[in-house]
Each structure stands twice: as C-alpha cells, then as structure tokens.
Amino acid sequence: MLTAKFDQLVKQLRVLPGVGQKSAQRMALHLLTKKRPQGMALAQALDDAMRDIVECQRCHSFSDDAVCPLCQDPRRDDGLLCVVETAADVMAIEQTAGYRGRYFVLGGHLSPIDGISADDLNIDQLVWRVKQEPVGELILATGTTVEGQTTAHFISEAVSRHVDKITRLAQGVPMGGELEYLDSMTLGQAMQNRSFL
Amino acid sequence: MLTAKFDQLVKQLRVLPGVGQKSAQRMALHLLTKKRPQGMALAQALDDAMRDIVECQRCHSFSDDAVCPLCQDPRRDDGLLCVVETAADVMAIEQTAGYRGRYFVLGGHLSPIDGISADDLNIDQLVWRVKQEPVGELILATGTTVEGQTTAHFISEAVSRHVDKITRLAQGVPMGGELEYLDSMTLGQAMQNRSFL
C-alpha cells in the first residue's frame, strides 16, 4: 500500500498465527515509527532460531545443541519420563513448575484419517529408550482427544514389558470451572474419579 | 524456557503490539514446527524494512526511495493536499479508494503536555510547500481529538495567506452506528451539520 518493502513486511507478518491484514499493518507501522532497533533485533532472533534450533537427540523437543538443557540437567529425575505430543506441551508442563522428571516428545498423535501412523512418530525411539534405560514411571501425557488417548494406549502396549508403572494425567473439573458449563464427558469422569476431601 | 534461542525469539516477538508472553510462545512454536522457511522470509523482510524504509522527502510518509510512490504517481491531483498526522492515516485514507490527491504527513499533533510543539512537526515544510506550489484545496485531516483540532487550527492560521480553500473531514454519525450508543458530542455535531436527504 505505502511502499514495496512495507507491503512485503505486512505480507510476511501474516504468517504469524492470529495475525491478519489489519494487525500486520499495525505491527509494521509500530516497528517503523518507534521501534526500528527492536525490529532489527527481532529479525536477528528469528533468523537465528529458524536456522539453529534443532530437535534434541534424546527427547525430540527443540534444542540449540544436540542435546537440550532439560535432558542435560543433572538435577532432573531419570526415573520419571513424561511422554507428550509436542514441544509446546513440554513448555506447558514446565510452566507448572511441579514436574522434575524427563520428557519425551512424540511429534504428534496417531491419526489414520490424516495418514499419521506409528512410523511417523518417535515411538520406536521411545521403546528403544525404555529398553536401554528402564524408567520407574512412564507418564503418558498425550491429549485427551480420541487420537491422544489412542496414542497413549498404543504406547502402553508397546512398552508394557519394559516399564512397570504407566500412568496418565488426572481427568476432572478444571480449576475455576463452573459445573453448569462443563461438558458431560468431563463431569462424568470427574464424578467417577472422585477422591476423599 | 526450552532453549536460549527460543527464549530470545519469544522475548523479541513481544515487541510487536498486542503480543504478550503466551502469544509470543505460540508464534515461536508455530514457526519452528511448521513454517521455518516463512520465518526466515519474515526475518529478511523485517530487516529490509527496518534498514531501508525512509521518510519521503516530499510528503514525509514512509518510502523505499527518496520520494514515495504516492508523490511520484502522475495520475494524482496536485491541486488537492491532504494533511494527516501519521503514515498510518495515509494508509487508512488510501484504503477508502475515494481520494485522488496528494498527502502531507505532519508526524504527530501539537501537544504541549507531551512537549510537542510546532517545531517537532513538519509544519514549516508544509508552509514552505504551499508557498512554492499553491494548492487549490488543503484538507486538514488531523484527528478529532482536542490536540488534532488544535493542530488543524494552528496550520489553518499558518497557511491561510497561501491557500484559498481549507477544509476538514465531515463529522457525524459513523456508518452502522446506533444513535443510542453514540457519544453526545458526536450526535450534537451530526445534528448541527445535518444535510438534505
């Protein structure tokens, strides 16, 4: 609209999730008017991240080096392995600050409809890992979608000979949840899994 | 959280307006997981824009070259000059596709409380321009804030000897506006400036 380079920037900003034409224009104008050094720093950080961030060889999460900081950290409990679908899930669990074990990222969930089979996920590597380094407890923290649950069952079968204790995340009423707005599946689960006060 | 380069990217993404910690994380994960080439193209577009976009010598809007495409376009009407506060205003008016004259960007509005006086805006350049190249009509399209109106009056005084016709944008009920939710200032103006059906 204004200049070729401005239009190019607006177009490229729209690749960001949740950013449409209007937001992209606002972002471009904001950076150009008041934040040029910060805009250049953002360009540098983006380029660095896209080029240099790789998959951790051990847990398949994101990493700057061959093995990620979480896998390297000597203070984490090797006896506890939490299996998640994506690196975003690792981040979500880390932000709870309540888990001190290791992680393993599958890279998605089984979904025949999208053509994603066990070979497309890091399931072989997971089986290999629990064979080599037996863990005390394997936590299957895949999603509570049908695909996530199916993936959890599939893994549970595949590793059952090598792991004694296989667990999954508790299901129930979320914090701050109002019962009347909760779906009946979740409420039903919560009732079934009720615990002593 | 995950790696140093990831954290750096998240931190830098937060410079974008309306992007907080959660959105920045989502953006970074989205680009890393599915859109690395697009992420690198965005880095390039950002760097190009921050380095190369300058202020147009004639209208003070943004430009890739010394003079912007709007000032160079021979099909625009030289007799009509629209004065706006920012390049964003130029874009907003261009998107109406209803204006075919030239623009002049002040770079803000007079605001004694923020220490912005006439010397901080491009008012001298505007006066010089209308002296050198008299225009048939000067449209003062500054904001309808107190500062915007003050700026319009100030400019009107400064150029009155050189321009015959000085106009401002119509004020009234916006399209799709419900009268009951409209502020009484706007509604009062709309009533005063009523026109024949």
mmCIF file of C-alpha atoms in Angstrom:
data_model
loop_
_atom_site.group_PDB
_atom_site.id
_atom_site.type_symbol
_atom_site.label_atom_id
_atom_site.label_comp_id
_atom_site.label_asym_id
_atom_site.label_seq_id
_atom_site.Cartn_x
_atom_site.Cartn_y
_atom_site.Cartn_z
ATOM 1 C CA MET A 1 0.000 0.000 0.000
ATOM 2 C CA LEU A 2 2.673 2.516 1.009
ATOM 3 C CA THR A 3 5.872 1.046 -0.450
ATOM 4 C CA ALA A 4 7.075 -2.317 -1.783
ATOM 5 C CA LYS A 5 9.144 -3.120 1.296
ATOM 6 C CA PHE A 6 6.304 -2.163 3.602
ATOM 7 C CA ASP A 7 3.898 -4.413 1.700
ATOM 8 C CA GLN A 8 6.404 -7.255 1.806
ATOM 9 C CA LEU A 9 6.755 -6.882 5.582
ATOM 10 C CA VAL A 10 2.973 -6.850 6.089
ATOM 11 C CA LYS A 11 2.617 -9.952 3.898
ATOM 12 C CA GLN A 12 5.309 -11.848 5.806
ATOM 13 C CA LEU A 13 3.949 -10.828 9.223
ATOM 14 C CA ARG A 14 0.676 -12.555 8.299
ATOM 15 C CA VAL A 15 2.453 -15.914 8.561
ATOM 16 C CA LEU A 16 2.252 -15.458 12.348
ATOM 17 C CA PRO A 17 -0.726 -17.287 13.872
ATOM 18 C CA GLY A 18 -3.638 -14.978 14.685
ATOM 19 C CA VAL A 19 -2.255 -12.064 12.671
ATOM 20 C CA GLY A 20 -4.465 -10.758 9.849
ATOM 21 C CA GLN A 21 -4.049 -7.851 7.442
ATOM 22 C CA LYS A 22 -5.012 -5.135 9.950
ATOM 23 C CA SER A 23 -2.807 -6.426 12.780
ATOM 24 C CA ALA A 24 0.113 -6.921 10.386
ATOM 25 C CA GLN A 25 -0.197 -3.292 9.220
ATOM 26 C CA ARG A 26 -0.366 -2.081 12.802
ATOM 27 C CA MET A 27 2.725 -4.124 13.701
ATOM 28 C CA ALA A 28 4.696 -2.851 10.693
ATOM 29 C CA LEU A 29 3.785 0.801 11.371
ATOM 30 C CA HIS A 30 4.565 0.431 15.073
ATOM 31 C CA LEU A 31 8.028 -1.005 14.374
ATOM 32 C CA LEU A 32 8.845 1.526 11.645
ATOM 33 C CA THR A 33 7.687 4.536 13.638
ATOM 34 C CA LYS A 34 9.033 3.798 17.086
ATOM 35 C CA LYS A 35 10.972 0.541 17.298
ATOM 36 C CA ARG A 36 13.485 0.153 14.476
ATOM 37 C CA PRO A 37 16.346 -1.219 16.610
ATOM 38 C CA GLN A 38 13.928 -3.672 18.254
ATOM 39 C CA GLY A 39 12.605 -4.653 14.826
ATOM 40 C CA MET A 40 16.130 -5.448 13.696
ATOM 41 C CA ALA A 41 16.772 -7.430 16.873
ATOM 42 C CA LEU A 42 13.583 -9.384 16.187
ATOM 43 C CA ALA A 43 14.768 -10.108 12.627
ATOM 44 C CA GLN A 44 18.060 -11.410 14.028
ATOM 45 C CA ALA A 45 16.386 -13.563 16.703
ATOM 46 C CA LEU A 46 14.009 -15.021 14.105
ATOM 47 C CA ASP A 47 16.780 -15.858 11.702
ATOM 48 C CA ASP A 48 18.913 -17.419 14.458
ATOM 49 C CA ALA A 49 16.015 -19.507 15.769
ATOM 50 C CA MET A 50 14.876 -20.744 12.335
ATOM 51 C CA ARG A 51 18.414 -21.714 11.327
ATOM 52 C CA ASP A 52 19.898 -23.041 14.545
ATOM 53 C CA ILE A 53 17.158 -24.657 16.633
ATOM 54 C CA VAL A 54 17.211 -28.420 16.058
ATOM 55 C CA GLU A 55 15.472 -31.453 17.532
ATOM 56 C CA CYS A 56 17.061 -32.785 20.730
ATOM 57 C CA GLN A 57 18.539 -36.232 20.027
ATOM 58 C CA ARG A 58 17.290 -37.623 23.314
ATOM 59 C CA CYS A 59 13.812 -36.168 23.878
ATOM 60 C CA HIS A 60 12.976 -34.748 20.415
ATOM 61 C CA SER A 61 11.981 -31.378 21.867
ATOM 62 C CA PHE A 62 13.588 -28.195 20.497
ATOM 63 C CA SER A 63 17.225 -27.524 21.292
ATOM 64 C CA ASP A 64 20.108 -25.199 20.384
ATOM 65 C CA ASP A 65 22.544 -28.111 20.720
ATOM 66 C CA ALA A 66 22.440 -31.850 20.013
ATOM 67 C CA VAL A 67 21.008 -32.472 23.492
ATOM 68 C CA CYS A 68 18.614 -29.972 25.090
ATOM 69 C CA PRO A 69 19.078 -28.288 28.505
ATOM 70 C CA LEU A 70 16.269 -30.357 30.074
ATOM 71 C CA CYS A 71 17.930 -33.648 29.062
ATOM 72 C CA GLN A 72 21.324 -32.381 30.245
ATOM 73 C CA ASP A 73 20.136 -31.055 33.613
ATOM 74 C CA PRO A 74 21.665 -33.373 36.268
ATOM 75 C CA ARG A 75 19.053 -32.323 38.850
ATOM 76 C CA ARG A 76 16.139 -33.931 36.972
ATOM 77 C CA ASP A 77 14.846 -37.361 37.982
ATOM 78 C CA ASP A 78 15.860 -40.012 35.416
ATOM 79 C CA GLY A 79 13.352 -42.450 36.861
ATOM 80 C CA LEU A 80 10.390 -40.417 35.630
ATOM 81 C CA LEU A 81 9.640 -39.998 31.912
ATOM 82 C CA CYS A 82 6.738 -37.879 30.650
ATOM 83 C CA VAL A 83 5.590 -38.580 27.083
ATOM 84 C CA VAL A 84 3.949 -35.616 25.312
ATOM 85 C CA GLU A 85 2.814 -34.871 21.778
ATOM 86 C CA THR A 86 4.730 -31.639 21.100
ATOM 87 C CA ALA A 87 7.423 -29.306 22.432
ATOM 88 C CA ALA A 88 4.583 -26.892 23.301
ATOM 89 C CA ASP A 89 3.336 -29.495 25.796
ATOM 90 C CA VAL A 90 6.811 -29.653 27.383
ATOM 91 C CA MET A 91 6.636 -25.901 27.844
ATOM 92 C CA ALA A 92 3.142 -26.045 29.319
ATOM 93 C CA ILE A 93 4.190 -28.679 31.876
ATOM 94 C CA GLU A 94 7.437 -26.830 32.693
ATOM 95 C CA GLN A 95 5.400 -23.730 33.457
ATOM 96 C CA THR A 96 3.547 -25.594 36.203
ATOM 97 C CA ALA A 97 6.965 -25.965 37.909
ATOM 98 C CA GLY A 98 5.643 -29.138 39.549
ATOM 99 C CA TYR A 99 7.406 -31.801 37.485
ATOM 100 C CA ARG A 100 11.084 -32.703 37.919
ATOM 101 C CA GLY A 101 11.455 -35.745 35.623
ATOM 102 C CA ARG A 102 12.466 -36.064 31.971
ATOM 103 C CA TYR A 103 10.401 -35.621 28.808
ATOM 104 C CA PHE A 104 9.917 -37.430 25.533
ATOM 105 C CA VAL A 105 8.236 -35.683 22.580
ATOM 106 C CA LEU A 106 6.339 -37.926 20.136
ATOM 107 C CA GLY A 107 5.922 -35.299 17.438
ATOM 108 C CA GLY A 108 2.128 -35.638 17.238
ATOM 109 C CA HIS A 109 -0.535 -38.298 17.758
ATOM 110 C CA LEU A 110 -1.737 -41.311 15.780
ATOM 111 C CA SER A 111 -4.338 -40.200 13.270
ATOM 112 C CA PRO A 112 -5.214 -42.645 10.470
ATOM 113 C CA ILE A 113 -7.507 -40.001 8.911
ATOM 114 C CA ASP A 114 -4.513 -37.684 8.425
ATOM 115 C CA GLY A 115 -2.256 -40.589 7.419
ATOM 116 C CA ILE A 116 -0.181 -40.376 10.620
ATOM 117 C CA SER A 117 0.874 -43.874 11.717
ATOM 118 C CA ALA A 118 3.272 -45.062 14.411
ATOM 119 C CA ASP A 119 6.176 -44.768 11.951
ATOM 120 C CA ASP A 120 5.587 -41.011 11.652
ATOM 121 C CA LEU A 121 6.000 -40.524 15.413
ATOM 122 C CA ASN A 122 9.047 -41.148 17.605
ATOM 123 C CA ILE A 123 7.509 -44.295 19.085
ATOM 124 C CA ASP A 124 10.332 -46.664 18.060
ATOM 125 C CA GLN A 125 12.846 -44.340 19.692
ATOM 126 C CA LEU A 126 10.727 -44.280 22.862
ATOM 127 C CA VAL A 127 10.542 -48.094 23.010
ATOM 128 C CA TRP A 128 14.287 -48.271 22.392
ATOM 129 C CA ARG A 129 14.917 -45.763 25.157
ATOM 130 C CA VAL A 130 12.864 -47.525 27.841
ATOM 131 C CA LYS A 131 14.575 -50.797 26.860
ATOM 132 C CA GLN A 132 18.043 -49.281 27.255
ATOM 133 C CA GLU A 133 17.331 -47.145 30.297
ATOM 134 C CA PRO A 134 14.406 -48.561 32.245
ATOM 135 C CA VAL A 135 12.308 -45.862 33.945
ATOM 136 C CA GLY A 136 10.416 -46.221 37.187
ATOM 137 C CA GLU A 137 7.316 -44.466 35.851
ATOM 138 C CA LEU A 138 6.187 -43.550 32.358
ATOM 139 C CA ILE A 139 3.607 -40.748 32.333
ATOM 140 C CA LEU A 140 1.530 -40.729 29.157
ATOM 141 C CA ALA A 141 0.581 -37.055 28.900
ATOM 142 C CA THR A 142 -0.892 -37.107 25.398
ATOM 143 C CA GLY A 143 -4.032 -35.083 24.684
ATOM 144 C CA THR A 144 -7.451 -36.126 25.964
ATOM 145 C CA THR A 145 -8.732 -36.238 22.396
ATOM 146 C CA VAL A 146 -9.649 -39.595 20.824
ATOM 147 C CA GLU A 147 -6.342 -39.544 18.912
ATOM 148 C CA GLY A 148 -4.344 -38.664 22.013
ATOM 149 C CA GLN A 149 -5.957 -41.474 24.025
ATOM 150 C CA THR A 150 -5.444 -43.968 21.197
ATOM 151 C CA THR A 151 -1.785 -42.962 21.017
ATOM 152 C CA ALA A 152 -1.435 -43.459 24.779
ATOM 153 C CA HIS A 153 -2.950 -46.957 24.566
ATOM 154 C CA PHE A 154 -0.740 -47.865 21.627
ATOM 155 C CA ILE A 155 2.400 -46.793 23.514
ATOM 156 C CA SER A 156 1.223 -48.503 26.667
ATOM 157 C CA GLU A 157 1.012 -51.810 24.738
ATOM 158 C CA ALA A 158 4.393 -51.264 23.095
ATOM 159 C CA VAL A 159 6.332 -50.557 26.293
ATOM 160 C CA SER A 160 4.418 -52.639 28.854
ATOM 161 C CA ARG A 161 7.134 -55.302 29.027
ATOM 162 C CA HIS A 162 9.803 -52.735 29.855
ATOM 163 C CA VAL A 163 8.030 -50.370 32.260
ATOM 164 C CA ASP A 164 6.324 -51.375 35.497
ATOM 165 C CA LYS A 165 4.375 -48.257 36.188
ATOM 166 C CA ILE A 166 2.495 -46.466 33.393
ATOM 167 C CA THR A 167 0.316 -43.515 34.399
ATOM 168 C CA ARG A 168 -1.716 -40.783 32.770
ATOM 169 C CA LEU A 169 -2.750 -37.249 33.814
ATOM 170 C CA ALA A 170 -5.791 -36.926 36.089
ATOM 171 C CA GLN A 171 -9.028 -36.013 34.359
ATOM 172 C CA GLY A 172 -11.629 -33.887 36.094
ATOM 173 C CA VAL A 173 -13.073 -30.440 36.666
ATOM 174 C CA PRO A 174 -10.548 -27.699 35.751
ATOM 175 C CA MET A 175 -9.646 -25.022 38.326
ATOM 176 C CA GLY A 176 -12.174 -22.204 38.374
ATOM 177 C CA GLY A 177 -14.541 -24.364 36.326
ATOM 178 C CA GLU A 178 -18.280 -23.862 36.772
ATOM 179 C CA LEU A 179 -20.058 -27.228 36.775
ATOM 180 C CA GLU A 180 -23.032 -25.984 34.779
ATOM 181 C CA TYR A 181 -20.825 -25.033 31.805
ATOM 182 C CA LEU A 182 -18.701 -28.192 31.842
ATOM 183 C CA ASP A 183 -19.245 -30.842 29.151
ATOM 184 C CA SER A 184 -20.885 -34.006 30.440
ATOM 185 C CA MET A 185 -17.944 -36.266 29.439
ATOM 186 C CA THR A 186 -15.577 -34.357 31.722
ATOM 187 C CA LEU A 187 -18.142 -34.093 34.511
ATOM 188 C CA GLY A 188 -18.847 -37.828 34.245
ATOM 189 C CA GLN A 189 -15.112 -38.607 34.508
ATOM 190 C CA ALA A 190 -14.776 -36.276 37.469
ATOM 191 C CA MET A 191 -17.647 -37.995 39.268
ATOM 192 C CA GLN A 192 -16.208 -41.465 38.589
ATOM 193 C CA ASN A 193 -12.703 -40.472 39.721
ATOM 194 C CA ARG A 194 -13.884 -38.581 42.811
ATOM 195 C CA SER A 195 -11.485 -38.542 45.746
ATOM 196 C CA PHE A 196 -11.693 -38.036 49.543
ATOM 197 C CA LEU A 197 -11.699 -34.444 50.689
ATOM 198 C CA MET B 1 12.139 -21.916 28.795
ATOM 199 C CA LEU B 2 13.118 -24.523 26.199
ATOM 200 C CA THR B 3 16.419 -23.153 24.857
ATOM 201 C CA ALA B 4 18.304 -19.869 24.844
ATOM 202 C CA LYS B 5 17.490 -19.082 21.195
ATOM 203 C CA PHE B 6 13.842 -19.932 21.716
ATOM 204 C CA ASP B 7 13.651 -17.641 24.738
ATOM 205 C CA GLN B 8 15.367 -14.877 22.808
ATOM 206 C CA LEU B 9 12.848 -15.202 19.960
ATOM 207 C CA VAL B 10 9.898 -15.116 22.381
ATOM 208 C CA LYS B 11 11.340 -12.039 24.091
ATOM 209 C CA GLN B 12 11.837 -10.207 20.793
ATOM 210 C CA LEU B 13 8.382 -11.133 19.467
ATOM 211 C CA ARG B 14 6.879 -9.328 22.460
ATOM 212 C CA VAL B 15 7.981 -6.018 20.947
ATOM 213 C CA LEU B 16 5.067 -6.430 18.496
ATOM 214 C CA PRO B 17 1.969 -4.501 19.611
ATOM 215 C CA GLY B 18 -0.687 -6.707 21.192
ATOM 216 C CA VAL B 19 1.667 -9.675 21.610
ATOM 217 C CA GLY B 20 2.174 -10.943 25.173
ATOM 218 C CA GLN B 21 4.124 -13.907 26.543
ATOM 219 C CA LYS B 22 1.559 -16.563 25.577
ATOM 220 C CA SER B 23 1.050 -15.301 22.009
ATOM 221 C CA ALA B 24 4.799 -14.918 21.515
ATOM 222 C CA GLN B 25 5.347 -18.536 22.586
ATOM 223 C CA ARG B 26 2.591 -19.715 20.280
ATOM 224 C CA MET B 27 4.110 -17.747 17.381
ATOM 225 C CA ALA B 28 7.601 -19.107 18.019
ATOM 226 C CA LEU B 29 6.381 -22.721 18.277
ATOM 227 C CA HIS B 30 4.224 -22.348 15.156
ATOM 228 C CA LEU B 31 7.132 -21.016 13.089
ATOM 229 C CA LEU B 32 9.618 -23.599 14.397
ATOM 230 C CA THR B 33 7.292 -26.549 13.927
ATOM 231 C CA LYS B 34 5.708 -25.819 10.572
ATOM 232 C CA LYS B 35 6.978 -22.626 8.972
ATOM 233 C CA ARG B 36 10.753 -22.331 9.085
ATOM 234 C CA PRO B 37 11.209 -21.014 5.527
ATOM 235 C CA GLN B 38 8.427 -18.478 6.108
ATOM 236 C CA GLY B 39 10.041 -17.499 9.407
ATOM 237 C CA MET B 40 13.292 -16.806 7.607
ATOM 238 C CA ALA B 41 11.470 -14.815 4.930
ATOM 239 C CA LEU B 42 9.858 -12.762 7.705
ATOM 240 C CA ALA B 43 13.277 -12.132 9.270
ATOM 241 C CA GLN B 44 14.547 -10.901 5.897
ATOM 242 C CA ALA B 45 11.505 -8.667 5.250
ATOM 243 C CA LEU B 46 11.811 -7.188 8.751
ATOM 244 C CA ASP B 47 15.484 -6.454 8.358
ATOM 245 C CA ASP B 48 14.972 -4.917 4.902
ATOM 246 C CA ALA B 49 12.102 -2.731 6.097
ATOM 247 C CA MET B 50 13.861 -1.518 9.264
ATOM 248 C CA ARG B 51 17.057 -0.662 7.368
ATOM 249 C CA ASP B 52 15.753 0.677 4.068
ATOM 250 C CA ILE B 53 12.406 2.382 4.634
ATOM 251 C CA VAL B 54 12.975 6.138 4.935
ATOM 252 C CA GLU B 55 10.821 9.254 5.181
ATOM 253 C CA CYS B 56 9.604 10.581 1.818
ATOM 254 C CA GLN B 57 11.249 13.975 1.184
ATOM 255 C CA ARG B 58 8.025 15.455 -0.169
ATOM 256 C CA CYS B 59 5.202 14.110 1.992
ATOM 257 C CA HIS B 60 7.123 12.663 4.990
ATOM 258 C CA SER B 61 5.257 9.361 4.752
ATOM 259 C CA PHE B 62 7.246 6.099 4.544
ATOM 260 C CA SER B 63 9.128 5.338 1.351
ATOM 261 C CA ASP B 64 11.694 2.914 -0.088
ATOM 262 C CA ASP B 65 13.203 5.769 -2.139
ATOM 263 C CA ALA B 66 13.779 9.480 -1.590
ATOM 264 C CA VAL B 67 10.286 10.211 -2.942
ATOM 265 C CA CYS B 68 7.401 7.800 -2.284
ATOM 266 C CA PRO B 69 5.175 6.181 -4.933
ATOM 267 C CA LEU B 70 2.179 8.359 -3.988
ATOM 268 C CA CYS B 71 4.146 11.576 -4.532
ATOM 269 C CA GLN B 72 5.578 10.229 -7.802
ATOM 270 C CA ASP B 73 2.267 8.995 -9.228
ATOM 271 C CA PRO B 74 1.445 11.327 -12.188
ATOM 272 C CA ARG B 75 -2.260 10.418 -12.052
ATOM 273 C CA ARG B 76 -2.814 12.055 -8.654
ATOM 274 C CA ASP B 77 -4.307 15.547 -8.415
ATOM 275 C CA ASP B 78 -1.649 18.125 -7.435
ATOM 276 C CA GLY B 79 -4.352 20.662 -6.620
ATOM 277 C CA LEU B 80 -5.552 18.685 -3.606
ATOM 278 C CA LEU B 81 -3.367 18.243 -0.500
ATOM 279 C CA CYS B 82 -4.495 16.186 2.480
ATOM 280 C CA VAL B 83 -2.673 16.847 5.758
ATOM 281 C CA VAL B 84 -2.603 13.916 8.194
ATOM 282 C CA GLU B 85 -0.827 13.135 11.457
ATOM 283 C CA THR B 86 0.859 9.820 10.564
ATOM 284 C CA ALA B 87 1.659 7.430 7.714
ATOM 285 C CA ALA B 88 -0.995 5.111 9.201
ATOM 286 C CA ASP B 89 -3.580 7.807 8.380
ATOM 287 C CA VAL B 90 -2.354 7.867 4.758
ATOM 288 C CA MET B 91 -2.930 4.136 4.592
ATOM 289 C CA ALA B 92 -6.391 4.413 6.134
ATOM 290 C CA ILE B 93 -7.453 7.076 3.584
ATOM 291 C CA GLU B 94 -5.890 5.150 0.688
ATOM 292 C CA GLN B 95 -7.953 2.126 1.683
ATOM 293 C CA THR B 96 -11.160 4.108 1.136
ATOM 294 C CA ALA B 97 -10.046 4.384 -2.534
ATOM 295 C CA GLY B 98 -12.025 7.635 -2.708
ATOM 296 C CA TYR B 99 -9.229 10.213 -2.620
ATOM 297 C CA ARG B 100 -7.009 11.004 -5.604
ATOM 298 C CA GLY B 101 -4.974 13.982 -4.351
ATOM 299 C CA ARG B 102 -1.605 14.203 -2.581
ATOM 300 C CA TYR B 103 -0.738 13.786 1.112
ATOM 301 C CA PHE B 104 1.374 15.534 3.687
ATOM 302 C CA VAL B 105 2.324 13.792 6.959
ATOM 303 C CA LEU B 106 2.879 16.041 9.995
ATOM 304 C CA GLY B 107 4.458 13.383 12.168
ATOM 305 C CA GLY B 108 2.023 13.820 15.063
ATOM 306 C CA HIS B 109 -0.080 16.582 16.627
ATOM 307 C CA LEU B 110 0.638 19.582 18.815
ATOM 308 C CA SER B 111 0.638 18.506 22.441
ATOM 309 C CA PRO B 112 2.154 20.926 24.979
ATOM 310 C CA ILE B 113 1.633 18.360 27.735
ATOM 311 C CA ASP B 114 3.979 15.918 25.915
ATOM 312 C CA GLY B 115 6.340 18.730 24.930
ATOM 313 C CA ILE B 116 5.422 18.523 21.224
ATOM 314 C CA SER B 117 5.469 21.986 19.680
ATOM 315 C CA ALA B 118 5.190 23.152 16.073
ATOM 316 C CA ASP B 119 8.962 22.738 15.648
ATOM 317 C CA ASP B 120 8.665 18.995 16.312
ATOM 318 C CA LEU B 121 6.174 18.555 13.461
ATOM 319 C CA ASN B 122 6.682 19.130 9.732
ATOM 320 C CA ILE B 123 4.646 22.353 9.803
ATOM 321 C CA ASP B 124 7.421 24.614 8.428
ATOM 322 C CA GLN B 125 7.876 22.240 5.490
ATOM 323 C CA LEU B 126 4.109 22.317 4.874
ATOM 324 C CA VAL B 127 4.004 26.124 4.877
ATOM 325 C CA TRP B 128 7.033 26.200 2.570
ATOM 326 C CA ARG B 129 5.360 23.702 0.248
ATOM 327 C CA VAL B 130 2.066 25.589 -0.118
ATOM 328 C CA LYS B 131 4.055 28.782 -0.708
ATOM 329 C CA GLN B 132 6.097 27.166 -3.505
ATOM 330 C CA GLU B 133 3.317 25.124 -5.049
ATOM 331 C CA PRO B 134 -0.067 26.655 -4.266
ATOM 332 C CA VAL B 135 -2.809 24.047 -3.890
ATOM 333 C CA GLY B 136 -6.472 24.516 -4.734
ATOM 334 C CA GLU B 137 -7.660 22.861 -1.556
ATOM 335 C CA LEU B 138 -5.928 21.915 1.672
ATOM 336 C CA ILE B 139 -7.777 19.184 3.592
ATOM 337 C CA LEU B 140 -6.883 19.164 7.289
ATOM 338 C CA ALA B 141 -7.470 15.528 8.190
ATOM 339 C CA THR B 142 -5.931 15.562 11.658
ATOM 340 C CA GLY B 143 -7.633 13.619 14.456
ATOM 341 C CA THR B 144 -10.876 14.783 16.066
ATOM 342 C CA THR B 145 -9.137 14.880 19.439
ATOM 343 C CA VAL B 146 -8.522 18.223 21.149
ATOM 344 C CA GLU B 147 -4.862 18.030 20.044
ATOM 345 C CA GLY B 148 -5.775 17.159 16.463
ATOM 346 C CA GLN B 149 -8.253 20.040 16.241
ATOM 347 C CA THR B 150 -5.756 22.456 17.777
ATOM 348 C CA THR B 151 -3.157 21.351 15.250
ATOM 349 C CA ALA B 152 -5.643 21.911 12.415
ATOM 350 C CA HIS B 153 -6.413 25.441 13.636
ATOM 351 C CA PHE B 154 -2.721 26.232 14.025
ATOM 352 C CA ILE B 155 -1.986 25.089 10.465
ATOM 353 C CA SER B 156 -5.019 26.901 9.132
ATOM 354 C CA GLU B 157 -3.652 30.178 10.588
ATOM 355 C CA ALA B 158 -0.153 29.495 9.256
ATOM 356 C CA VAL B 159 -1.177 28.812 5.655
ATOM 357 C CA SER B 160 -4.286 30.970 5.281
ATOM 358 C CA ARG B 161 -2.459 33.571 3.152
ATOM 359 C CA HIS B 162 -1.336 30.927 0.648
ATOM 360 C CA VAL B 163 -4.381 28.669 0.336
ATOM 361 C CA ASP B 164 -7.871 29.787 -0.643
ATOM 362 C CA LYS B 165 -9.808 26.735 0.356
ATOM 363 C CA ILE B 166 -9.111 24.959 3.645
ATOM 364 C CA THR B 167 -11.439 22.094 4.565
ATOM 365 C CA ARG B 168 -11.723 19.376 7.181
ATOM 366 C CA LEU B 169 -13.314 15.920 7.241
ATOM 367 C CA ALA B 170 -17.062 15.731 7.887
ATOM 368 C CA GLN B 171 -18.058 14.906 11.434
ATOM 369 C CA GLY B 172 -21.188 12.905 12.171
ATOM 370 C CA VAL B 173 -22.726 9.523 12.848
ATOM 371 C CA PRO B 174 -20.420 6.668 11.690
ATOM 372 C CA MET B 175 -21.766 4.023 9.291
ATOM 373 C CA GLY B 176 -23.632 1.303 11.134
ATOM 374 C CA GLY B 177 -23.727 3.482 14.246
ATOM 375 C CA GLU B 178 -26.632 3.133 16.650
ATOM 376 C CA LEU B 179 -27.723 6.560 17.894
ATOM 377 C CA GLU B 180 -28.361 5.387 21.447
ATOM 378 C CA TYR B 181 -24.718 4.303 21.884
ATOM 379 C CA LEU B 182 -23.186 7.398 20.296
ATOM 380 C CA ASP B 183 -21.493 9.994 22.486
ATOM 381 C CA SER B 184 -23.431 13.236 22.761
ATOM 382 C CA MET B 185 -20.605 15.387 21.290
ATOM 383 C CA THR B 186 -20.709 13.437 18.022
ATOM 384 C CA LEU B 187 -24.502 13.308 17.975
ATOM 385 C CA GLY B 188 -24.663 17.069 18.645
ATOM 386 C CA GLN B 189 -22.262 17.724 15.746
ATOM 387 C CA ALA B 190 -24.258 15.431 13.465
ATOM 388 C CA MET B 191 -27.479 17.269 14.296
ATOM 389 C CA GLN B 192 -25.891 20.695 13.696
ATOM 390 C CA ASN B 193 -24.350 19.613 10.381
ATOM 391 C CA ARG B 194 -27.460 17.811 9.117
ATOM 392 C CA SER B 195 -27.956 17.732 5.354
ATOM 393 C CA PHE B 196 -30.856 17.318 2.903
ATOM 394 C CA LEU B 197 -31.874 13.731 2.174
#
